[in-house]
Short mmCIF file of C-alpha atoms in Angstrom, two decimals:
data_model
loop_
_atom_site.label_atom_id
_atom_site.label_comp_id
_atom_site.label_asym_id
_atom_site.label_seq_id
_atom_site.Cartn_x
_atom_site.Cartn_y
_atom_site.Cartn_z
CA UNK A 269 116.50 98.50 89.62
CA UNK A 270 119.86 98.35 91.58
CA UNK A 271 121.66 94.77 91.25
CA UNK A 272 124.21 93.85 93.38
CA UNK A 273 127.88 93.05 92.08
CA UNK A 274 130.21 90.41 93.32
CA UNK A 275 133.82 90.43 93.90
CA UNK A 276 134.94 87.69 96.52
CA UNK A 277 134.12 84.04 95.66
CA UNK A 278 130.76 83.49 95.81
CA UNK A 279 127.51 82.18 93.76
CA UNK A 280 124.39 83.65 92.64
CA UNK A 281 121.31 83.00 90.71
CA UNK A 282 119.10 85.42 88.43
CA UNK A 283 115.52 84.97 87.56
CA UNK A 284 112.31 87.01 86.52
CA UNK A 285 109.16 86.80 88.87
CA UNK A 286 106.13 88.86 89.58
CA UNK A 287 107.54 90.32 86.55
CA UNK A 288 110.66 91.63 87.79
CA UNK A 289 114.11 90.61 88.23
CA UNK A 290 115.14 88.77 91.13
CA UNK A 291 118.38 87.73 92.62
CA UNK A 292 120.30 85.47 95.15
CA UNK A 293 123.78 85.75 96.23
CA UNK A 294 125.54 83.68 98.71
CA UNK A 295 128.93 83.78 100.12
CA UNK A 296 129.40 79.98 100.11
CA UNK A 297 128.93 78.35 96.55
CA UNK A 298 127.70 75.12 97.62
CA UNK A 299 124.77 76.85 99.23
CA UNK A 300 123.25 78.52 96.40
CA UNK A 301 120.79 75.82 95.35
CA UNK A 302 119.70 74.76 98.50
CA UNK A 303 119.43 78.66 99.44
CA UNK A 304 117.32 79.55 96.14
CA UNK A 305 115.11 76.50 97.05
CA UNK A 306 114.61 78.10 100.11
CA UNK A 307 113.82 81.53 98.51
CA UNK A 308 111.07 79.88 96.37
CA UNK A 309 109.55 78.17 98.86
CA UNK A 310 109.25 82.01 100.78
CA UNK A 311 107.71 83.07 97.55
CA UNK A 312 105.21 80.75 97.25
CA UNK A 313 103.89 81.05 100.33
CA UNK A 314 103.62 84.86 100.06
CA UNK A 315 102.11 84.46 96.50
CA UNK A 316 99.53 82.20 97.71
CA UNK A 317 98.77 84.14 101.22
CA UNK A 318 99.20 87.51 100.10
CA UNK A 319 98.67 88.00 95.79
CA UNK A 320 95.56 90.36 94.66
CA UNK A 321 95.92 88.76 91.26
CA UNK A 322 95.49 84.78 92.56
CA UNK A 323 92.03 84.42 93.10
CA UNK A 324 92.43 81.76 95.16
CA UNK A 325 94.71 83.09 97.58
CA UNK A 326 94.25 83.90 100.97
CA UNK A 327 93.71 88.01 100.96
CA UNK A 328 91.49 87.31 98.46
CA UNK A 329 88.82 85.11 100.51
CA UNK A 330 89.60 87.89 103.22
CA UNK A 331 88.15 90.19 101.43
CA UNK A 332 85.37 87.96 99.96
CA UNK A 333 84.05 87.65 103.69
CA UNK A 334 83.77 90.78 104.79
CA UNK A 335 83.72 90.17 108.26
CA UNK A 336 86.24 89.07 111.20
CA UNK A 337 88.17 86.00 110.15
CA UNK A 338 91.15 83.70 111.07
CA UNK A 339 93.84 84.00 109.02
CA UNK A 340 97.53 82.25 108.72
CA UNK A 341 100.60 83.56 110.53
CA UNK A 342 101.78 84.42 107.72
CA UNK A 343 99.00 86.66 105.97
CA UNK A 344 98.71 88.27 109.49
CA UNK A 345 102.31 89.04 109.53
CA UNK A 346 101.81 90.84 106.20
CA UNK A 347 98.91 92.73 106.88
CA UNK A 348 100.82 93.83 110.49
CA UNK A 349 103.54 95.12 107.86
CA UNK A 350 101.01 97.27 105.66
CA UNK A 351 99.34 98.52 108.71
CA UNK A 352 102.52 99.52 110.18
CA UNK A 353 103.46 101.19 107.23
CA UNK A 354 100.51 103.09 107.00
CA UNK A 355 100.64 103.96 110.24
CA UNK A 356 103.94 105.26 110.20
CA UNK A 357 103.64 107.40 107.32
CA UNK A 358 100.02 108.95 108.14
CA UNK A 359 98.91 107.03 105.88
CA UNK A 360 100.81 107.62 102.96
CA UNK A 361 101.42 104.22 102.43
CA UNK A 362 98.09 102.62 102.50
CA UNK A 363 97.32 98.97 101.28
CA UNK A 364 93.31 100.00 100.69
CA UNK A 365 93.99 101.93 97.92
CA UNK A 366 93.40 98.26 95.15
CA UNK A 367 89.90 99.47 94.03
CA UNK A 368 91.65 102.62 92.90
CA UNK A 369 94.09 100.30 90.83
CA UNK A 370 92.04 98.43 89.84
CA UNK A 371 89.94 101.55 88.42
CA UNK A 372 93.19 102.71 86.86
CA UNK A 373 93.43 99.87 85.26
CA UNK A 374 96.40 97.71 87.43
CA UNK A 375 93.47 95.40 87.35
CA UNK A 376 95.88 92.06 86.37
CA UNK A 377 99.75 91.37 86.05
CA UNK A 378 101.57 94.24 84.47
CA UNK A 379 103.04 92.10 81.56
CA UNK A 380 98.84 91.05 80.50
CA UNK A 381 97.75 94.71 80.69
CA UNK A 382 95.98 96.31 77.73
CA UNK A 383 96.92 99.93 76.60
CA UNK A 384 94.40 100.37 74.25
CA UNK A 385 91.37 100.11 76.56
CA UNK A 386 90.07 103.69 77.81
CA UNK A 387 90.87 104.65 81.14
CA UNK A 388 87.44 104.48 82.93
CA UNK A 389 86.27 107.59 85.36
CA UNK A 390 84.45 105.13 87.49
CA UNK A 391 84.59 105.60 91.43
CA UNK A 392 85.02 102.98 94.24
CA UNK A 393 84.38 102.39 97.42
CA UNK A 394 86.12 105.43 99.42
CA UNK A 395 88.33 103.49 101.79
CA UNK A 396 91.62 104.09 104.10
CA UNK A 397 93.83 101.95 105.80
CA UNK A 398 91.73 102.69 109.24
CA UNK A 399 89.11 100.36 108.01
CA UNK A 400 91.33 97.21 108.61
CA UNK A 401 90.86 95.07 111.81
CA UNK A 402 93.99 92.80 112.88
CA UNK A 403 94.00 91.41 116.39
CA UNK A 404 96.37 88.58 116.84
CA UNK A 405 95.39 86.50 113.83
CA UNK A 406 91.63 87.94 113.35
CA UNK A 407 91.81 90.23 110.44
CA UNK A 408 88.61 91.76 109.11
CA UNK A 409 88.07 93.93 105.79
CA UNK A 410 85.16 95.81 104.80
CA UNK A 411 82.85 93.91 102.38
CA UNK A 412 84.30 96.09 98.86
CA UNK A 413 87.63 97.51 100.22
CA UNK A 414 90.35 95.90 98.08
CA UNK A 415 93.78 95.28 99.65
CA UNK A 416 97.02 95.73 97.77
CA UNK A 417 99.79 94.87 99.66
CA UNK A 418 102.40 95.03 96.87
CA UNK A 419 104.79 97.62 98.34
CA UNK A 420 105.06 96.30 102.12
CA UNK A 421 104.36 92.34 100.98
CA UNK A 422 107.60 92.42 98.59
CA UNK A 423 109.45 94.26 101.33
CA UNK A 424 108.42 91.48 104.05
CA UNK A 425 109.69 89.05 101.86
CA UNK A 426 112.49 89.90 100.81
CA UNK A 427 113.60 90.06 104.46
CA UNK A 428 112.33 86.54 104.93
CA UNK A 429 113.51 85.53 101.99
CA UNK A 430 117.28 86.75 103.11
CA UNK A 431 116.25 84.95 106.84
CA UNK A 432 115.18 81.41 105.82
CA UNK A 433 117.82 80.97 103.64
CA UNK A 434 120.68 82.05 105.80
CA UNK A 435 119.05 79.89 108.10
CA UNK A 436 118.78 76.73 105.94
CA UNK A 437 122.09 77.29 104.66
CA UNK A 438 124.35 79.07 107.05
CA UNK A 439 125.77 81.24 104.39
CA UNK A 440 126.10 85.04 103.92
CA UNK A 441 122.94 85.57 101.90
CA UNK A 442 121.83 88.93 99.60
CA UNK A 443 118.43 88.51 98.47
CA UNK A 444 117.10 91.35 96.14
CA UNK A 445 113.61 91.20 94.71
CA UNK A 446 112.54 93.85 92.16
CA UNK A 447 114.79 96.77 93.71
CA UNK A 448 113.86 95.11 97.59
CA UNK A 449 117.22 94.40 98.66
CA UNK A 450 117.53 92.14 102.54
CA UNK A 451 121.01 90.63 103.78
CA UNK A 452 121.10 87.93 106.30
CA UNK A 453 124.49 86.93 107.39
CA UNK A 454 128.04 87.55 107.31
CA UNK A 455 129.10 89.82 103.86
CA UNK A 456 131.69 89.38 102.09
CA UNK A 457 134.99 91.17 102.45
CA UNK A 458 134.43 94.09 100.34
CA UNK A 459 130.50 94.34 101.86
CA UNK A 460 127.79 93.71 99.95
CA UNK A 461 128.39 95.86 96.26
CA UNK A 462 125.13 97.04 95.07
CA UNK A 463 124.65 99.39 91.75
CA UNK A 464 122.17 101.39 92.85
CA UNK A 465 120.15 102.37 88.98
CA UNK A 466 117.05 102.34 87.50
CA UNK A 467 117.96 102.14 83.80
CA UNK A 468 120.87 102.44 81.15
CA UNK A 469 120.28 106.13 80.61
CA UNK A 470 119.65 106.93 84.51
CA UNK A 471 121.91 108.18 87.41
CA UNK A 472 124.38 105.59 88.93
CA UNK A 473 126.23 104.68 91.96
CA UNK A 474 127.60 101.72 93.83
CA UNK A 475 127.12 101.28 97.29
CA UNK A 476 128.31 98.94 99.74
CA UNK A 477 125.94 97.34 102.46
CA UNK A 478 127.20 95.94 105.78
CA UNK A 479 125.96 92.28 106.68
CA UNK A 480 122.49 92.79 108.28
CA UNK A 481 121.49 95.83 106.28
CA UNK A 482 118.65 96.53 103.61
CA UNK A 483 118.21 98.59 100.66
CA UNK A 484 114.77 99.29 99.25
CA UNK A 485 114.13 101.47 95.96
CA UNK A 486 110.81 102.96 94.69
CA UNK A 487 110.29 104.07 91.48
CA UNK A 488 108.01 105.60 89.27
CA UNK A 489 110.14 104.88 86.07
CA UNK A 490 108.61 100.91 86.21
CA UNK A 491 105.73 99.22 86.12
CA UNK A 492 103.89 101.93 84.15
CA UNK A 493 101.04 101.88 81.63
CA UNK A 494 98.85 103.57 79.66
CA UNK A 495 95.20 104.35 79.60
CA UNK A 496 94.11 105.87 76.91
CA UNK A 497 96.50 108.95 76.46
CA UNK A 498 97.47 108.42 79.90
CA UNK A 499 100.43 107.84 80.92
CA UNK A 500 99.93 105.96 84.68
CA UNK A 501 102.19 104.43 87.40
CA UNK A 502 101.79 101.64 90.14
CA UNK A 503 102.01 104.42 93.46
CA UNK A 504 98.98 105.89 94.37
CA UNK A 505 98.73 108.69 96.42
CA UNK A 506 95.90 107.32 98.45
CA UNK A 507 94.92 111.04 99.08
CA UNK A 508 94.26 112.26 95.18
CA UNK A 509 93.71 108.55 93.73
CA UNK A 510 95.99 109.29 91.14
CA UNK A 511 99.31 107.94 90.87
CA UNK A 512 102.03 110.52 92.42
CA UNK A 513 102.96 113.30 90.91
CA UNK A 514 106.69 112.02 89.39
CA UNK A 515 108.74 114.73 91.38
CA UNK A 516 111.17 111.77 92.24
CA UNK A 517 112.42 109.39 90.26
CA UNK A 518 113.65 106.84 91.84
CA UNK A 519 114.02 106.96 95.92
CA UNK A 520 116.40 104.36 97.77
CA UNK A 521 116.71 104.38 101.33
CA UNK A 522 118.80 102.08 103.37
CA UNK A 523 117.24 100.61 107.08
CA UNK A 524 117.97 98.08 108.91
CA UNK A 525 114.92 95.61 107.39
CA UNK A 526 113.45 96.27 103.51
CA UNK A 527 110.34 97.10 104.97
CA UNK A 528 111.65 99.92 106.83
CA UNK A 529 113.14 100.85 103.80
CA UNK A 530 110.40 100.55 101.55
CA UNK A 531 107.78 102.22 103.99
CA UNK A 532 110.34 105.05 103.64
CA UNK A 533 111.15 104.94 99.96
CA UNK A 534 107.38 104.50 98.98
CA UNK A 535 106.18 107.46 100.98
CA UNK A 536 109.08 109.37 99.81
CA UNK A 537 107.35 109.11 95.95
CA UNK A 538 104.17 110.20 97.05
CA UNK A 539 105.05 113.28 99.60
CA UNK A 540 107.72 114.85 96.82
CA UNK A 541 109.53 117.72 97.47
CA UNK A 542 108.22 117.49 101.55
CA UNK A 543 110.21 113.93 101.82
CA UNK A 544 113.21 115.61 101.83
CA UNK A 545 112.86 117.39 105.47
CA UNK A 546 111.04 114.16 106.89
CA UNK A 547 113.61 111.87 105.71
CA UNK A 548 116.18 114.16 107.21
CA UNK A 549 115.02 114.08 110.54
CA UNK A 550 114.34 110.10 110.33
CA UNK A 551 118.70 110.14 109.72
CA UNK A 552 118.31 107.35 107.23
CA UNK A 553 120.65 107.09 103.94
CA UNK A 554 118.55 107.76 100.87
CA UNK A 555 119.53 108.75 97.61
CA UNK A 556 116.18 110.73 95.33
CA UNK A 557 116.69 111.27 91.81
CA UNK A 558 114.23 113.89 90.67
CA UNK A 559 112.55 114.45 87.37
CA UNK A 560 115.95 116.43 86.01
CA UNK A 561 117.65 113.24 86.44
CA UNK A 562 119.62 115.61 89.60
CA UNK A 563 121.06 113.75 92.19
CA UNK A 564 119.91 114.05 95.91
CA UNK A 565 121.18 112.19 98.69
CA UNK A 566 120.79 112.81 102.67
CA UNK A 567 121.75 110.96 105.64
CA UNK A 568 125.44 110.13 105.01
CA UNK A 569 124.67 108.16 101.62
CA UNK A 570 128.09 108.71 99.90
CA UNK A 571 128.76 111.20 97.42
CA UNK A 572 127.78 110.18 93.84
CA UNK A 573 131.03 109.86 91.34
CA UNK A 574 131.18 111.63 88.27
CA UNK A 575 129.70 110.13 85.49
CA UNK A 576 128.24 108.02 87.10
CA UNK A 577 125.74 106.52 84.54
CA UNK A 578 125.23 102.87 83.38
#
């Protein structure tokens, strides 16, 4: 996943979460612990509001009650973000497809997943991203529709993650979470240097983001598993059930918030070789890497340099 690269003075902290790699940077060193504190805090909060795989969070009584209910601000605000996202993308990206996951086996944390157990042909609830109810803070969700919110939720907080800690702090901040990349702040000098790569033997390039900008990059090359003989990945094309066909790689896309990005990035995976034209017109940056390991970028994202491998 890309990882950002520092050249003026400034601090930064690594750590895994959600089973991924996650990083702060800030331009003033003397705000990086107070700024990860703040980060964490954003994290928890999401977990607990937001995580299929907490079964005491808050999406997860939601879904229990299966009929209109208040919910927090905060679960609100992410369930505004998948619903946006699905609208946006005609429902591409659609946060009803967790039964289907769940029958694929995604049924727990990636890193406590079995491979040995058979992939089972069962068949859930038919359910799209229609079905969902928000007004204001009332949310409702069909009694048997399971919500992931994965790919907008991670987006959402990384650009609140990259907000409340400029805020607490008054630094420059860079937060990236799993390949969900938000900047709040001034940048540094040189902008903000991210390698943009999804492994040692895959495609590279470094890019360099102006204060205020996000990166978001979707992937079918992680969180993968096997059932059975199976070979599976974590997007679902809500449409099939299955998990995309891998024409693409990777997909990063640069927007002005990570969820912009990622709504683009995501659907990118699952539309293939038709993302290219609708990206085009949208006149966002991306870079796609398709299954030859080739190259693509559109929207002014700067050329690729030789070699350019990690």
């Amino acid at each position: 996943m890309p990882a950002a690269r520092r050249l003026s003075p400034t601090a930064e902290s690594h750590w895994q979460r959600w089973t991924m790699d996650m990083q702060i940077i800030v331009t003033d060193p003397d705000a990086l612990a107070a700024a990860r504190r703040a980060v964490d805090a954003e994290l928890d909060a999401i977990d607990a509001a937001a995580s299929r795989f907490n079964p005491d969070s808050e999406i997860n009584g939601l879904m229990r009650c299966g009929r209109p209910t208040e919910v927090s601000e905060l679960l609100a605000e992410l369930l505004g973000a998948a619903l946006l996202a699905a609208q946006q993308t005609d429902g591409d990206v659609d946060p009803t497809v967790g039964a289907r996951l769940i029958d694929l086996g995604y049924d727990r944390d990636i890193a406590a997943m079995d491979s040995s157990v058979p992939l089972a042909m069962s068949v859930s609830q038919a359910a799209d991203w229609s079905m969902i109810s928000l007004h204001g803070r009332i949310a409702a969700v069909p009694r048997g529709v399971v919500l992931d919110l994965g790919s907008t939720a991670k987006a959402v907080a990384a650009d609140r993650c990259a907000a409340r800690a400029h805020r607490v702090t008054g630094a420059g901040v860079l937060v990236n979470l799993g390949g969900d990349i938000a900047t709040a702040g001034d940048a540094p000098d040189e902008g903000w240097q991210v390698l943009v790569c999804d492994g040692d033997d895959e495609p590279a390039t470094m890019v360099a983001l102006s204060p205020g900008v996000a990166l978001a990059t979707s992937s079918t090359l992680r969180r993968r598993w096997r059932r059975g003989q199976r070979a599976l990945h974590h997007i679902v094309d809500p449409r099939s059930g299955w998990p995309a066909e891998p024409v693409w790689r990777t997909v990063s896309v640069v927007a002005a918030s990570c969820l912009a990005a990622n709504t683009v990035s995501t659907a990118a995976v699952i539309r293939g070789w038709r993302a290219v034209d609708w990206i085009r017109a949208q006149g966002l940056p991306a870079r796609l890497v398709d299954s030859d390991g080739i190259v693509h970028t559109l929207g002014g994202w700067p050329a690729e340099h030789p070699g350019g491998r990690r």
